[in-house]
Amino acid sequence: MEEKTDNPKKVLHKDKTISVLNTMPSNNTIEELAQFFKIISDTTRIKILYTISKRKLCVIDIASAISMSQSAVSHQLKNLKISRIVKCEKIGKQVYYSLNDKHVEKLFSISLIHIEEGKSGRRK
Amino acid sequence: MEEKTDNPKKVLHKDKTISVLNTMPSNNTIEELAQFFKIISDTTRIKILYTISKRKLCVIDIASAISMSQSAVSHQLKNLKISRIVKCEKIGKQVYYSLNDKHVEKLFSISLIHIEEGKSGRRK
DNA sequence: TGAATATATGAGCAATCGTTCATATGATTA
DNA sequence: TAATCATATGAACGATTGCTCATATATTCA
């Protein structure tokens, strides 16, 4: 599961490619990076994160705010919780969810800048 | 394709959920955010981005550096190019790819911090 | 205790994704 | 021009994902 096809074939610039490997994180770290971006790459989860970014909310309020079913939201909250991006707190019958990671909002704002720049650069 | 199931059911705290909607980006923007995170949520693409982060490289050098087939890398470079995260420059037979987005490296470093913090918080 | 409410979860299904394989395209060189 | 090299691409296939539906669990309240 480490390396896929061992397919070295040819290298045009061996010296360059070797030096690149020094800055490359370990396979394990790359896998964690990918996993983290995957969790914030779904529109439902992004909406959930925005919804609870200001204050903690219970599941049906989140579902109502983003017009998704309770079940769908609950499933995604579970994923977000496993990834330690949200935390929850049970009060009576309700479970209140809130952000557990101060980095997510920063990632969103940086990425929105990226998106906006892409738009202005794409004008014809 | 805009709203999925229109399933309002009940709202426990209507005042809270309404105020949340003010900070929520448009559906279109959310979709673009999701698309952007999706493109950097694959290990092959992350490795490619790290590989070309220092200097531009041609396809087979990238493939060699990350031990993936030329075809797989070429397919993913196409995706990265469509998303405007990399740019390319043809010189003779080779096509040299490089980063087109200064934000990606920042996202990686912030995310690595998130991952590291997660690890230290998880100790028992 | 029983009904109602809030949340969680398993199964199933359609859609998306990333790879391989085969081959096409485009550029250089003998 | 023919052979070779670098890259791109379409089809196919397996794996993953996110939803719905039905139902389980847990808490409150009458």
PDB file of C-alpha atoms (C1' of nucleotides) in Angstrom:
ATOM      1  CA  MET A   1       0.000   0.000   0.000  1.00  0.00           C
ATOM      2  CA  GLU A   2       3.087   2.232   0.138  1.00  0.00           C
ATOM      3  CA  GLU A   3       4.332   2.564  -3.431  1.00  0.00           C
ATOM      4  CA  LYS A   4       1.975   1.890  -6.310  1.00  0.00           C
ATOM      5  CA  THR A   5       3.433   0.806  -9.620  1.00  0.00           C
ATOM      6  CA  ASP A   6       7.204   0.814  -9.456  1.00  0.00           C
ATOM      7  CA  ASN A   7       7.658   2.445 -12.816  1.00  0.00           C
ATOM      8  CA  PRO A   8      10.968   4.312 -12.937  1.00  0.00           C
ATOM      9  CA  LYS A   9      11.355   4.271 -16.751  1.00  0.00           C
ATOM     10  CA  LYS A  10      13.535   7.291 -17.392  1.00  0.00           C
ATOM     11  CA  VAL A  11      14.623  10.470 -15.751  1.00  0.00           C
ATOM     12  CA  LEU A  12      15.624  13.480 -17.747  1.00  0.00           C
ATOM     13  CA  HIS A  13      17.080  15.532 -14.908  1.00  0.00           C
ATOM     14  CA  LYS A  14      18.127  13.200 -12.131  1.00  0.00           C
ATOM     15  CA  ASP A  15      19.909  15.847 -10.058  1.00  0.00           C
ATOM     16  CA  LYS A  16      16.827  18.051  -9.929  1.00  0.00           C
ATOM     17  CA  THR A  17      14.375  15.346  -8.961  1.00  0.00           C
ATOM     18  CA  ILE A  18      16.561  14.020  -6.176  1.00  0.00           C
ATOM     19  CA  SER A  19      16.821  17.396  -4.477  1.00  0.00           C
ATOM     20  CA  VAL A  20      13.054  17.707  -4.559  1.00  0.00           C
ATOM     21  CA  LEU A  21      12.628  14.702  -2.314  1.00  0.00           C
ATOM     22  CA  ASN A  22      14.235  16.550   0.567  1.00  0.00           C
ATOM     23  CA  THR A  23      11.275  18.887   1.036  1.00  0.00           C
ATOM     24  CA  MET A  24       8.681  16.162   0.506  1.00  0.00           C
ATOM     25  CA  PRO A  25       6.862  15.118   3.696  1.00  0.00           C
ATOM     26  CA  SER A  26       6.649  11.439   4.527  1.00  0.00           C
ATOM     27  CA  ASN A  27       4.031   9.261   2.871  1.00  0.00           C
ATOM     28  CA  ASN A  28       2.209   9.158   6.161  1.00  0.00           C
ATOM     29  CA  THR A  29       2.078  12.935   6.456  1.00  0.00           C
ATOM     30  CA  ILE A  30       0.942  13.294   2.848  1.00  0.00           C
ATOM     31  CA  GLU A  31      -1.841  10.835   3.563  1.00  0.00           C
ATOM     32  CA  GLU A  32      -2.949  12.871   6.579  1.00  0.00           C
ATOM     33  CA  LEU A  33      -2.855  16.073   4.559  1.00  0.00           C
ATOM     34  CA  ALA A  34      -5.014  14.492   1.879  1.00  0.00           C
ATOM     35  CA  GLN A  35      -7.437  13.183   4.473  1.00  0.00           C
ATOM     36  CA  PHE A  36      -7.758  16.616   6.022  1.00  0.00           C
ATOM     37  CA  PHE A  37      -8.470  18.369   2.728  1.00  0.00           C
ATOM     38  CA  LYS A  38     -10.907  15.622   1.779  1.00  0.00           C
ATOM     39  CA  ILE A  39     -12.988  16.289   4.850  1.00  0.00           C
ATOM     40  CA  ILE A  40     -13.381  19.969   3.987  1.00  0.00           C
ATOM     41  CA  SER A  41     -13.992  19.339   0.287  1.00  0.00           C
ATOM     42  CA  ASP A  42     -17.703  18.597   0.509  1.00  0.00           C
ATOM     43  CA  THR A  43     -20.337  21.319   0.212  1.00  0.00           C
ATOM     44  CA  THR A  44     -22.501  19.916   2.988  1.00  0.00           C
ATOM     45  CA  ARG A  45     -19.583  19.801   5.412  1.00  0.00           C
ATOM     46  CA  ILE A  46     -18.425  23.286   4.448  1.00  0.00           C
ATOM     47  CA  LYS A  47     -21.917  24.625   5.067  1.00  0.00           C
ATOM     48  CA  ILE A  48     -21.997  22.893   8.430  1.00  0.00           C
ATOM     49  CA  LEU A  49     -18.681  24.451   9.392  1.00  0.00           C
ATOM     50  CA  TYR A  50     -19.833  27.942   8.427  1.00  0.00           C
ATOM     51  CA  THR A  51     -23.075  27.376  10.272  1.00  0.00           C
ATOM     52  CA  ILE A  52     -21.397  26.545  13.556  1.00  0.00           C
ATOM     53  CA  SER A  53     -18.497  28.960  13.168  1.00  0.00           C
ATOM     54  CA  LYS A  54     -20.198  31.722  15.186  1.00  0.00           C
ATOM     55  CA  ARG A  55     -21.902  29.718  17.891  1.00  0.00           C
ATOM     56  CA  LYS A  56     -22.576  26.130  18.824  1.00  0.00           C
ATOM     57  CA  LEU A  57     -25.783  24.695  17.423  1.00  0.00           C
ATOM     58  CA  CYS A  58     -27.712  21.450  17.784  1.00  0.00           C
ATOM     59  CA  VAL A  59     -28.186  19.012  14.936  1.00  0.00           C
ATOM     60  CA  ILE A  60     -31.654  19.911  13.755  1.00  0.00           C
ATOM     61  CA  ASP A  61     -30.829  23.610  13.789  1.00  0.00           C
ATOM     62  CA  ILE A  62     -27.832  22.938  11.584  1.00  0.00           C
ATOM     63  CA  ALA A  63     -29.939  20.765   9.313  1.00  0.00           C
ATOM     64  CA  SER A  64     -32.565  23.469   9.093  1.00  0.00           C
ATOM     65  CA  ALA A  65     -30.019  26.211   8.436  1.00  0.00           C
ATOM     66  CA  ILE A  66     -28.541  24.436   5.438  1.00  0.00           C
ATOM     67  CA  SER A  67     -31.703  22.702   4.235  1.00  0.00           C
ATOM     68  CA  MET A  68     -30.416  19.166   4.582  1.00  0.00           C
ATOM     69  CA  SER A  69     -31.956  16.147   6.277  1.00  0.00           C
ATOM     70  CA  GLN A  70     -31.176  15.408   9.908  1.00  0.00           C
ATOM     71  CA  SER A  71     -29.671  12.095   8.897  1.00  0.00           C
ATOM     72  CA  ALA A  72     -27.352  13.549   6.278  1.00  0.00           C
ATOM     73  CA  VAL A  73     -26.141  16.198   8.709  1.00  0.00           C
ATOM     74  CA  SER A  74     -25.643  13.691  11.491  1.00  0.00           C
ATOM     75  CA  HIS A  75     -23.587  11.452   9.234  1.00  0.00           C
ATOM     76  CA  GLN A  76     -21.374  14.350   8.206  1.00  0.00           C
ATOM     77  CA  LEU A  77     -21.018  15.641  11.761  1.00  0.00           C
ATOM     78  CA  LYS A  78     -19.716  12.230  12.654  1.00  0.00           C
ATOM     79  CA  ASN A  79     -17.077  12.490   9.932  1.00  0.00           C
ATOM     80  CA  LEU A  80     -16.126  15.989  11.092  1.00  0.00           C
ATOM     81  CA  LYS A  81     -15.896  14.786  14.671  1.00  0.00           C
ATOM     82  CA  ILE A  82     -13.686  11.826  13.801  1.00  0.00           C
ATOM     83  CA  SER A  83     -11.397  14.264  12.008  1.00  0.00           C
ATOM     84  CA  ARG A  84     -11.328  16.419  15.131  1.00  0.00           C
ATOM     85  CA  ILE A  85     -12.571  19.455  13.249  1.00  0.00           C
ATOM     86  CA  VAL A  86     -15.680  19.829  15.366  1.00  0.00           C
ATOM     87  CA  LYS A  87     -16.373  18.998  18.960  1.00  0.00           C
ATOM     88  CA  CYS A  88     -19.713  18.335  20.626  1.00  0.00           C
ATOM     89  CA  GLU A  89     -21.363  18.736  23.949  1.00  0.00           C
ATOM     90  CA  LYS A  90     -24.537  16.996  25.009  1.00  0.00           C
ATOM     91  CA  ILE A  91     -27.104  19.091  26.877  1.00  0.00           C
ATOM     92  CA  GLY A  92     -30.298  17.243  27.636  1.00  0.00           C
ATOM     93  CA  LYS A  93     -31.676  15.766  24.474  1.00  0.00           C
ATOM     94  CA  GLN A  94     -29.619  17.977  22.217  1.00  0.00           C
ATOM     95  CA  VAL A  95     -26.038  17.669  21.094  1.00  0.00           C
ATOM     96  CA  TYR A  96     -24.376  21.000  20.390  1.00  0.00           C
ATOM     97  CA  TYR A  97     -21.617  21.115  17.826  1.00  0.00           C
ATOM     98  CA  SER A  98     -18.920  23.757  17.468  1.00  0.00           C
ATOM     99  CA  LEU A  99     -15.586  24.234  15.742  1.00  0.00           C
ATOM    100  CA  ASN A 100     -12.649  22.493  17.349  1.00  0.00           C
ATOM    101  CA  ASP A 101     -10.053  23.891  14.996  1.00  0.00           C
ATOM    102  CA  LYS A 102      -9.072  27.496  14.583  1.00  0.00           C
ATOM    103  CA  HIS A 103      -7.263  26.694  11.335  1.00  0.00           C
ATOM    104  CA  VAL A 104     -10.301  25.826   9.283  1.00  0.00           C
ATOM    105  CA  GLU A 105     -11.623  29.370   9.089  1.00  0.00           C
ATOM    106  CA  LYS A 106      -8.171  30.575   8.064  1.00  0.00           C
ATOM    107  CA  LEU A 107      -8.054  27.959   5.309  1.00  0.00           C
ATOM    108  CA  PHE A 108     -11.445  29.078   4.078  1.00  0.00           C
ATOM    109  CA  SER A 109     -10.464  32.732   3.897  1.00  0.00           C
ATOM    110  CA  ILE A 110      -7.170  32.023   2.134  1.00  0.00           C
ATOM    111  CA  SER A 111      -8.949  29.765  -0.315  1.00  0.00           C
ATOM    112  CA  LEU A 112     -11.609  32.364  -1.013  1.00  0.00           C
ATOM    113  CA  ILE A 113      -8.816  34.759  -1.957  1.00  0.00           C
ATOM    114  CA  HIS A 114      -7.448  32.129  -4.314  1.00  0.00           C
ATOM    115  CA  ILE A 115     -10.867  31.705  -5.892  1.00  0.00           C
ATOM    116  CA  GLU A 116     -11.370  35.438  -6.317  1.00  0.00           C
ATOM    117  CA  GLU A 117      -7.943  35.860  -7.902  1.00  0.00           C
ATOM    118  CA  GLY A 118      -8.724  33.045 -10.296  1.00  0.00           C
ATOM    119  CA  LYS A 119     -11.857  34.866 -11.393  1.00  0.00           C
ATOM    120  CA  SER A 120     -10.139  38.182 -12.107  1.00  0.00           C
ATOM    121  CA  GLY A 121      -7.337  36.421 -13.970  1.00  0.00           C
ATOM    122  CA  ARG A 122      -9.824  34.536 -16.123  1.00  0.00           C
ATOM    123  CA  ARG A 123     -11.497  37.588 -17.669  1.00  0.00           C
ATOM    124  CA  LYS A 124     -11.204  37.712 -21.439  1.00  0.00           C
TER     125      LYS A 124
ATOM    126  CA  MET B   1     -29.205  20.952  -8.310  1.00  0.00           C
ATOM    127  CA  GLU B   2     -29.314  23.897  -5.922  1.00  0.00           C
ATOM    128  CA  GLU B   3     -31.150  22.729  -2.814  1.00  0.00           C
ATOM    129  CA  LYS B   4     -31.360  19.033  -2.075  1.00  0.00           C
ATOM    130  CA  THR B   5     -34.260  17.741  -0.012  1.00  0.00           C
ATOM    131  CA  ASP B   6     -36.323  20.572   1.273  1.00  0.00           C
ATOM    132  CA  ASN B   7     -36.743  19.178   4.729  1.00  0.00           C
ATOM    133  CA  PRO B   8     -37.300  21.997   7.229  1.00  0.00           C
ATOM    134  CA  LYS B   9     -39.076  19.888   9.841  1.00  0.00           C
ATOM    135  CA  LYS B  10     -38.407  21.818  13.011  1.00  0.00           C
ATOM    136  CA  VAL B  11     -36.108  24.475  14.319  1.00  0.00           C
ATOM    137  CA  LEU B  12     -35.254  24.729  17.952  1.00  0.00           C
ATOM    138  CA  HIS B  13     -33.568  28.126  17.862  1.00  0.00           C
ATOM    139  CA  LYS B  14     -34.841  30.033  14.890  1.00  0.00           C
ATOM    140  CA  ASP B  15     -33.176  33.334  15.815  1.00  0.00           C
ATOM    141  CA  LYS B  16     -29.739  31.755  15.996  1.00  0.00           C
ATOM    142  CA  THR B  17     -29.938  29.871  12.731  1.00  0.00           C
ATOM    143  CA  ILE B  18     -31.138  32.885  10.808  1.00  0.00           C
ATOM    144  CA  SER B  19     -28.203  35.019  11.911  1.00  0.00           C
ATOM    145  CA  VAL B  20     -25.850  32.286  10.754  1.00  0.00           C
ATOM    146  CA  LEU B  21     -26.955  32.649   7.170  1.00  0.00           C
ATOM    147  CA  ASN B  22     -25.489  36.146   6.990  1.00  0.00           C
ATOM    148  CA  THR B  23     -21.904  34.893   7.115  1.00  0.00           C
ATOM    149  CA  MET B  24     -22.564  31.965   4.781  1.00  0.00           C
ATOM    150  CA  PRO B  25     -21.082  32.387   1.294  1.00  0.00           C
ATOM    151  CA  SER B  26     -23.325  31.786  -1.702  1.00  0.00           C
ATOM    152  CA  ASN B  27     -23.982  28.274  -2.930  1.00  0.00           C
ATOM    153  CA  ASN B  28     -21.777  29.006  -5.881  1.00  0.00           C
ATOM    154  CA  THR B  29     -18.868  30.090  -3.728  1.00  0.00           C
ATOM    155  CA  ILE B  30     -19.288  27.075  -1.458  1.00  0.00           C
ATOM    156  CA  GLU B  31     -19.174  24.861  -4.526  1.00  0.00           C
ATOM    157  CA  GLU B  32     -15.946  26.522  -5.662  1.00  0.00           C
ATOM    158  CA  LEU B  33     -14.423  26.151  -2.209  1.00  0.00           C
ATOM    159  CA  ALA B  34     -15.308  22.462  -2.195  1.00  0.00           C
ATOM    160  CA  GLN B  35     -13.868  22.008  -5.670  1.00  0.00           C
ATOM    161  CA  PHE B  36     -10.634  23.671  -4.632  1.00  0.00           C
ATOM    162  CA  PHE B  37     -10.158  21.518  -1.544  1.00  0.00           C
ATOM    163  CA  LYS B  38     -11.067  18.424  -3.537  1.00  0.00           C
ATOM    164  CA  ILE B  39      -8.254  19.064  -5.971  1.00  0.00           C
ATOM    165  CA  ILE B  40      -5.666  19.178  -3.188  1.00  0.00           C
ATOM    166  CA  SER B  41      -7.130  16.207  -1.311  1.00  0.00           C
ATOM    167  CA  ASP B  42      -5.431  13.469  -3.303  1.00  0.00           C
ATOM    168  CA  THR B  43      -2.015  12.091  -2.339  1.00  0.00           C
ATOM    169  CA  THR B  44      -0.773  11.939  -5.909  1.00  0.00           C
ATOM    170  CA  ARG B  45      -1.673  15.557  -6.542  1.00  0.00           C
ATOM    171  CA  ILE B  46      -0.159  16.689  -3.250  1.00  0.00           C
ATOM    172  CA  LYS B  47       3.085  14.914  -4.106  1.00  0.00           C
ATOM    173  CA  ILE B  48       3.090  16.544  -7.516  1.00  0.00           C
ATOM    174  CA  LEU B  49       2.642  19.978  -5.948  1.00  0.00           C
ATOM    175  CA  TYR B  50       5.491  19.428  -3.500  1.00  0.00           C
ATOM    176  CA  THR B  51       7.654  18.118  -6.308  1.00  0.00           C
ATOM    177  CA  ILE B  52       7.268  21.209  -8.449  1.00  0.00           C
ATOM    178  CA  SER B  53       7.201  23.691  -5.590  1.00  0.00           C
ATOM    179  CA  LYS B  54      10.932  24.479  -5.831  1.00  0.00           C
ATOM    180  CA  ARG B  55      11.438  24.453  -9.586  1.00  0.00           C
ATOM    181  CA  LYS B  56       9.562  23.613 -12.735  1.00  0.00           C
ATOM    182  CA  LEU B  57       9.871  20.024 -13.882  1.00  0.00           C
ATOM    183  CA  CYS B  58       8.754  18.003 -16.886  1.00  0.00           C
ATOM    184  CA  VAL B  59       6.213  15.217 -16.666  1.00  0.00           C
ATOM    185  CA  ILE B  60       8.455  12.180 -16.588  1.00  0.00           C
ATOM    186  CA  ASP B  61      10.680  13.770 -13.970  1.00  0.00           C
ATOM    187  CA  ILE B  62       7.658  14.354 -11.780  1.00  0.00           C
ATOM    188  CA  ALA B  63       6.478  10.801 -12.398  1.00  0.00           C
ATOM    189  CA  SER B  64       9.895   9.464 -11.510  1.00  0.00           C
ATOM    190  CA  ALA B  65      10.173  11.620  -8.386  1.00  0.00           C
ATOM    191  CA  ILE B  66       6.921  10.316  -6.929  1.00  0.00           C
ATOM    192  CA  SER B  67       7.067   6.788  -8.387  1.00  0.00           C
ATOM    193  CA  MET B  68       3.867   7.016 -10.380  1.00  0.00           C
ATOM    194  CA  SER B  69       3.173   6.188 -14.003  1.00  0.00           C
ATOM    195  CA  GLN B  70       3.508   8.888 -16.653  1.00  0.00           C
ATOM    196  CA  SER B  71      -0.165   8.480 -17.510  1.00  0.00           C
ATOM    197  CA  ALA B  72      -1.415   8.866 -13.960  1.00  0.00           C
ATOM    198  CA  VAL B  73       0.702  11.976 -13.481  1.00  0.00           C
ATOM    199  CA  SER B  74      -0.390  13.452 -16.774  1.00  0.00           C
ATOM    200  CA  HIS B  75      -4.053  12.935 -15.913  1.00  0.00           C
ATOM    201  CA  GLN B  76      -3.588  14.636 -12.552  1.00  0.00           C
ATOM    202  CA  LEU B  77      -1.550  17.488 -14.007  1.00  0.00           C
ATOM    203  CA  LYS B  78      -4.473  18.119 -16.302  1.00  0.00           C
ATOM    204  CA  ASN B  79      -6.803  18.371 -13.313  1.00  0.00           C
ATOM    205  CA  LEU B  80      -4.393  20.706 -11.532  1.00  0.00           C
ATOM    206  CA  LYS B  81      -4.097  22.843 -14.640  1.00  0.00           C
ATOM    207  CA  ILE B  82      -7.856  23.131 -15.112  1.00  0.00           C
ATOM    208  CA  SER B  83      -8.060  24.269 -11.495  1.00  0.00           C
ATOM    209  CA  ARG B  84      -5.385  26.874 -12.232  1.00  0.00           C
ATOM    210  CA  ILE B  85      -3.134  25.561  -9.476  1.00  0.00           C
ATOM    211  CA  VAL B  86      -0.283  24.767 -11.838  1.00  0.00           C
ATOM    212  CA  LYS B  87       0.840  26.334 -15.061  1.00  0.00           C
ATOM    213  CA  CYS B  88       2.898  24.801 -17.850  1.00  0.00           C
ATOM    214  CA  GLU B  89       5.349  25.826 -20.472  1.00  0.00           C
ATOM    215  CA  LYS B  90       6.314  23.746 -23.469  1.00  0.00           C
ATOM    216  CA  ILE B  91       9.995  23.616 -24.363  1.00  0.00           C
ATOM    217  CA  GLY B  92      10.789  21.324 -27.243  1.00  0.00           C
ATOM    218  CA  LYS B  93       9.366  17.911 -26.522  1.00  0.00           C
ATOM    219  CA  GLN B  94       8.956  18.541 -22.819  1.00  0.00           C
ATOM    220  CA  VAL B  95       6.249  20.353 -20.929  1.00  0.00           C
ATOM    221  CA  TYR B  96       7.458  21.969 -17.721  1.00  0.00           C
ATOM    222  CA  TYR B  97       5.002  22.360 -14.877  1.00  0.00           C
ATOM    223  CA  SER B  98       5.229  24.760 -11.967  1.00  0.00           C
ATOM    224  CA  LEU B  99       3.015  26.209  -9.261  1.00  0.00           C
ATOM    225  CA  ASN B 100       0.630  28.909 -10.371  1.00  0.00           C
ATOM    226  CA  ASP B 101      -0.730  29.635  -6.927  1.00  0.00           C
ATOM    227  CA  LYS B 102       1.159  31.022  -3.990  1.00  0.00           C
ATOM    228  CA  HIS B 103      -1.674  30.041  -1.642  1.00  0.00           C
ATOM    229  CA  VAL B 104      -1.274  26.306  -1.930  1.00  0.00           C
ATOM    230  CA  GLU B 105       1.994  26.149  -0.027  1.00  0.00           C
ATOM    231  CA  LYS B 106       0.482  28.309   2.720  1.00  0.00           C
ATOM    232  CA  LEU B 107      -2.500  25.954   2.952  1.00  0.00           C
ATOM    233  CA  PHE B 108      -0.158  22.996   3.250  1.00  0.00           C
ATOM    234  CA  SER B 109       1.849  24.559   6.061  1.00  0.00           C
ATOM    235  CA  ILE B 110      -1.226  25.627   8.025  1.00  0.00           C
ATOM    236  CA  SER B 111      -2.706  22.178   7.584  1.00  0.00           C
ATOM    237  CA  LEU B 112       0.473  20.503   8.735  1.00  0.00           C
ATOM    238  CA  ILE B 113       0.249  22.526  11.925  1.00  0.00           C
ATOM    239  CA  HIS B 114      -3.338  21.364  12.356  1.00  0.00           C
ATOM    240  CA  ILE B 115      -2.237  17.766  11.909  1.00  0.00           C
ATOM    241  CA  GLU B 116       0.632  18.095  14.365  1.00  0.00           C
ATOM    242  CA  GLU B 117      -1.625  19.684  16.961  1.00  0.00           C
ATOM    243  CA  GLY B 118      -4.083  16.862  16.507  1.00  0.00           C
ATOM    244  CA  LYS B 119      -1.346  14.375  17.278  1.00  0.00           C
ATOM    245  CA  SER B 120      -0.207  16.024  20.482  1.00  0.00           C
ATOM    246  CA  GLY B 121      -3.792  16.455  21.653  1.00  0.00           C
ATOM    247  CA  ARG B 122      -4.518  12.807  21.043  1.00  0.00           C
ATOM    248  CA  ARG B 123      -1.942  11.416  23.464  1.00  0.00           C
ATOM    249  CA  LYS B 124      -3.397   9.339  26.264  1.00  0.00           C
TER     250      LYS B 124
ATOM    251  C1'  DT C   1     -43.883   3.803  32.509  1.00  0.00           C
ATOM    252  C1'  DG C   2     -45.080   5.250  27.864  1.00  0.00           C
ATOM    253  C1'  DA C   3     -45.043   8.806  24.365  1.00  0.00           C
ATOM    254  C1'  DA C   4     -42.469  12.198  22.204  1.00  0.00           C
ATOM    255  C1'  DT C   5     -38.241  14.210  20.834  1.00  0.00           C
ATOM    256  C1'  DA C   6     -33.207  14.519  19.369  1.00  0.00           C
ATOM    257  C1'  DT C   7     -29.628  12.118  17.565  1.00  0.00           C
ATOM    258  C1'  DA C   8     -27.010   8.168  15.643  1.00  0.00           C
ATOM    259  C1'  DT C   9     -26.333   4.457  12.554  1.00  0.00           C
ATOM    260  C1'  DG C  10     -26.527   0.470   9.146  1.00  0.00           C
ATOM    261  C1'  DA C  11     -27.803  -0.967   4.524  1.00  0.00           C
ATOM    262  C1'  DG C  12     -28.190   0.068  -0.064  1.00  0.00           C
ATOM    263  C1'  DC C  13     -27.631   2.717  -4.178  1.00  0.00           C
ATOM    264  C1'  DA C  14     -26.111   6.123  -7.566  1.00  0.00           C
ATOM    265  C1'  DA C  15     -22.430   9.098  -8.595  1.00  0.00           C
ATOM    266  C1'  DT C  16     -17.681  10.374  -8.578  1.00  0.00           C
ATOM    267  C1'  DC C  17     -12.801   9.385  -8.724  1.00  0.00           C
ATOM    268  C1'  DG C  18      -8.085   7.642  -9.728  1.00  0.00           C
ATOM    269  C1'  DT C  19      -5.799   4.227 -11.780  1.00  0.00           C
ATOM    270  C1'  DT C  20      -4.252   1.220 -15.824  1.00  0.00           C
ATOM    271  C1'  DC C  21      -3.961   0.082 -20.566  1.00  0.00           C
ATOM    272  C1'  DA C  22      -3.856   1.217 -25.161  1.00  0.00           C
ATOM    273  C1'  DT C  23      -3.248   4.598 -28.268  1.00  0.00           C
ATOM    274  C1'  DA C  24      -3.161   9.353 -30.232  1.00  0.00           C
ATOM    275  C1'  DT C  25      -0.648  13.692 -30.821  1.00  0.00           C
ATOM    276  C1'  DG C  26       3.281  16.528 -31.375  1.00  0.00           C
ATOM    277  C1'  DA C  27       8.226  17.482 -31.531  1.00  0.00           C
ATOM    278  C1'  DT C  28      12.996  16.158 -32.409  1.00  0.00           C
ATOM    279  C1'  DT C  29      16.596  13.788 -34.670  1.00  0.00           C
ATOM    280  C1'  DA C  30      18.944  10.443 -37.591  1.00  0.00           C
TER     281       DA C  30
ATOM    282  C1'  DT D   1      10.786  10.821 -44.003  1.00  0.00           C
ATOM    283  C1'  DA D   2      10.888   7.350 -40.409  1.00  0.00           C
ATOM    284  C1'  DA D   3      11.927   6.351 -35.834  1.00  0.00           C
ATOM    285  C1'  DT D   4      11.928   7.897 -31.295  1.00  0.00           C
ATOM    286  C1'  DC D   5      10.686  10.396 -27.428  1.00  0.00           C
ATOM    287  C1'  DA D   6       7.492  13.232 -24.315  1.00  0.00           C
ATOM    288  C1'  DT D   7       2.973  14.028 -23.360  1.00  0.00           C
ATOM    289  C1'  DA D   8      -2.081  13.670 -23.612  1.00  0.00           C
ATOM    290  C1'  DT D   9      -6.288  11.240 -23.599  1.00  0.00           C
ATOM    291  C1'  DG D  10     -10.374   7.924 -23.874  1.00  0.00           C
ATOM    292  C1'  DA D  11     -12.358   3.720 -22.073  1.00  0.00           C
ATOM    293  C1'  DA D  12     -12.962   0.676 -18.476  1.00  0.00           C
ATOM    294  C1'  DC D  13     -12.910  -0.895 -13.838  1.00  0.00           C
ATOM    295  C1'  DG D  14     -12.672  -1.005  -8.856  1.00  0.00           C
ATOM    296  C1'  DA D  15     -12.968   1.813  -4.844  1.00  0.00           C
ATOM    297  C1'  DT D  16     -14.889   5.456  -2.320  1.00  0.00           C
ATOM    298  C1'  DT D  17     -18.455   8.647  -1.103  1.00  0.00           C
ATOM    299  C1'  DG D  18     -22.788  10.949   0.271  1.00  0.00           C
ATOM    300  C1'  DC D  19     -27.320  10.493   0.216  1.00  0.00           C
ATOM    301  C1'  DT D  20     -32.016   8.260   1.682  1.00  0.00           C
ATOM    302  C1'  DC D  21     -34.723   5.208   4.268  1.00  0.00           C
ATOM    303  C1'  DA D  22     -35.605   2.657   8.150  1.00  0.00           C
ATOM    304  C1'  DT D  23     -34.608   1.977  12.632  1.00  0.00           C
ATOM    305  C1'  DA D  24     -31.965   2.055  17.054  1.00  0.00           C
ATOM    306  C1'  DT D  25     -30.561   4.645  21.142  1.00  0.00           C
ATOM    307  C1'  DA D  26     -31.104   8.035  24.583  1.00  0.00           C
ATOM    308  C1'  DT D  27     -33.346  11.692  27.083  1.00  0.00           C
ATOM    309  C1'  DT D  28     -37.305  14.260  28.734  1.00  0.00           C
ATOM    310  C1'  DC D  29     -41.813  14.807  30.334  1.00  0.00           C
ATOM    311  C1'  DA D  30     -46.637  13.735  31.186  1.00  0.00           C
TER     312       DA D  30
END
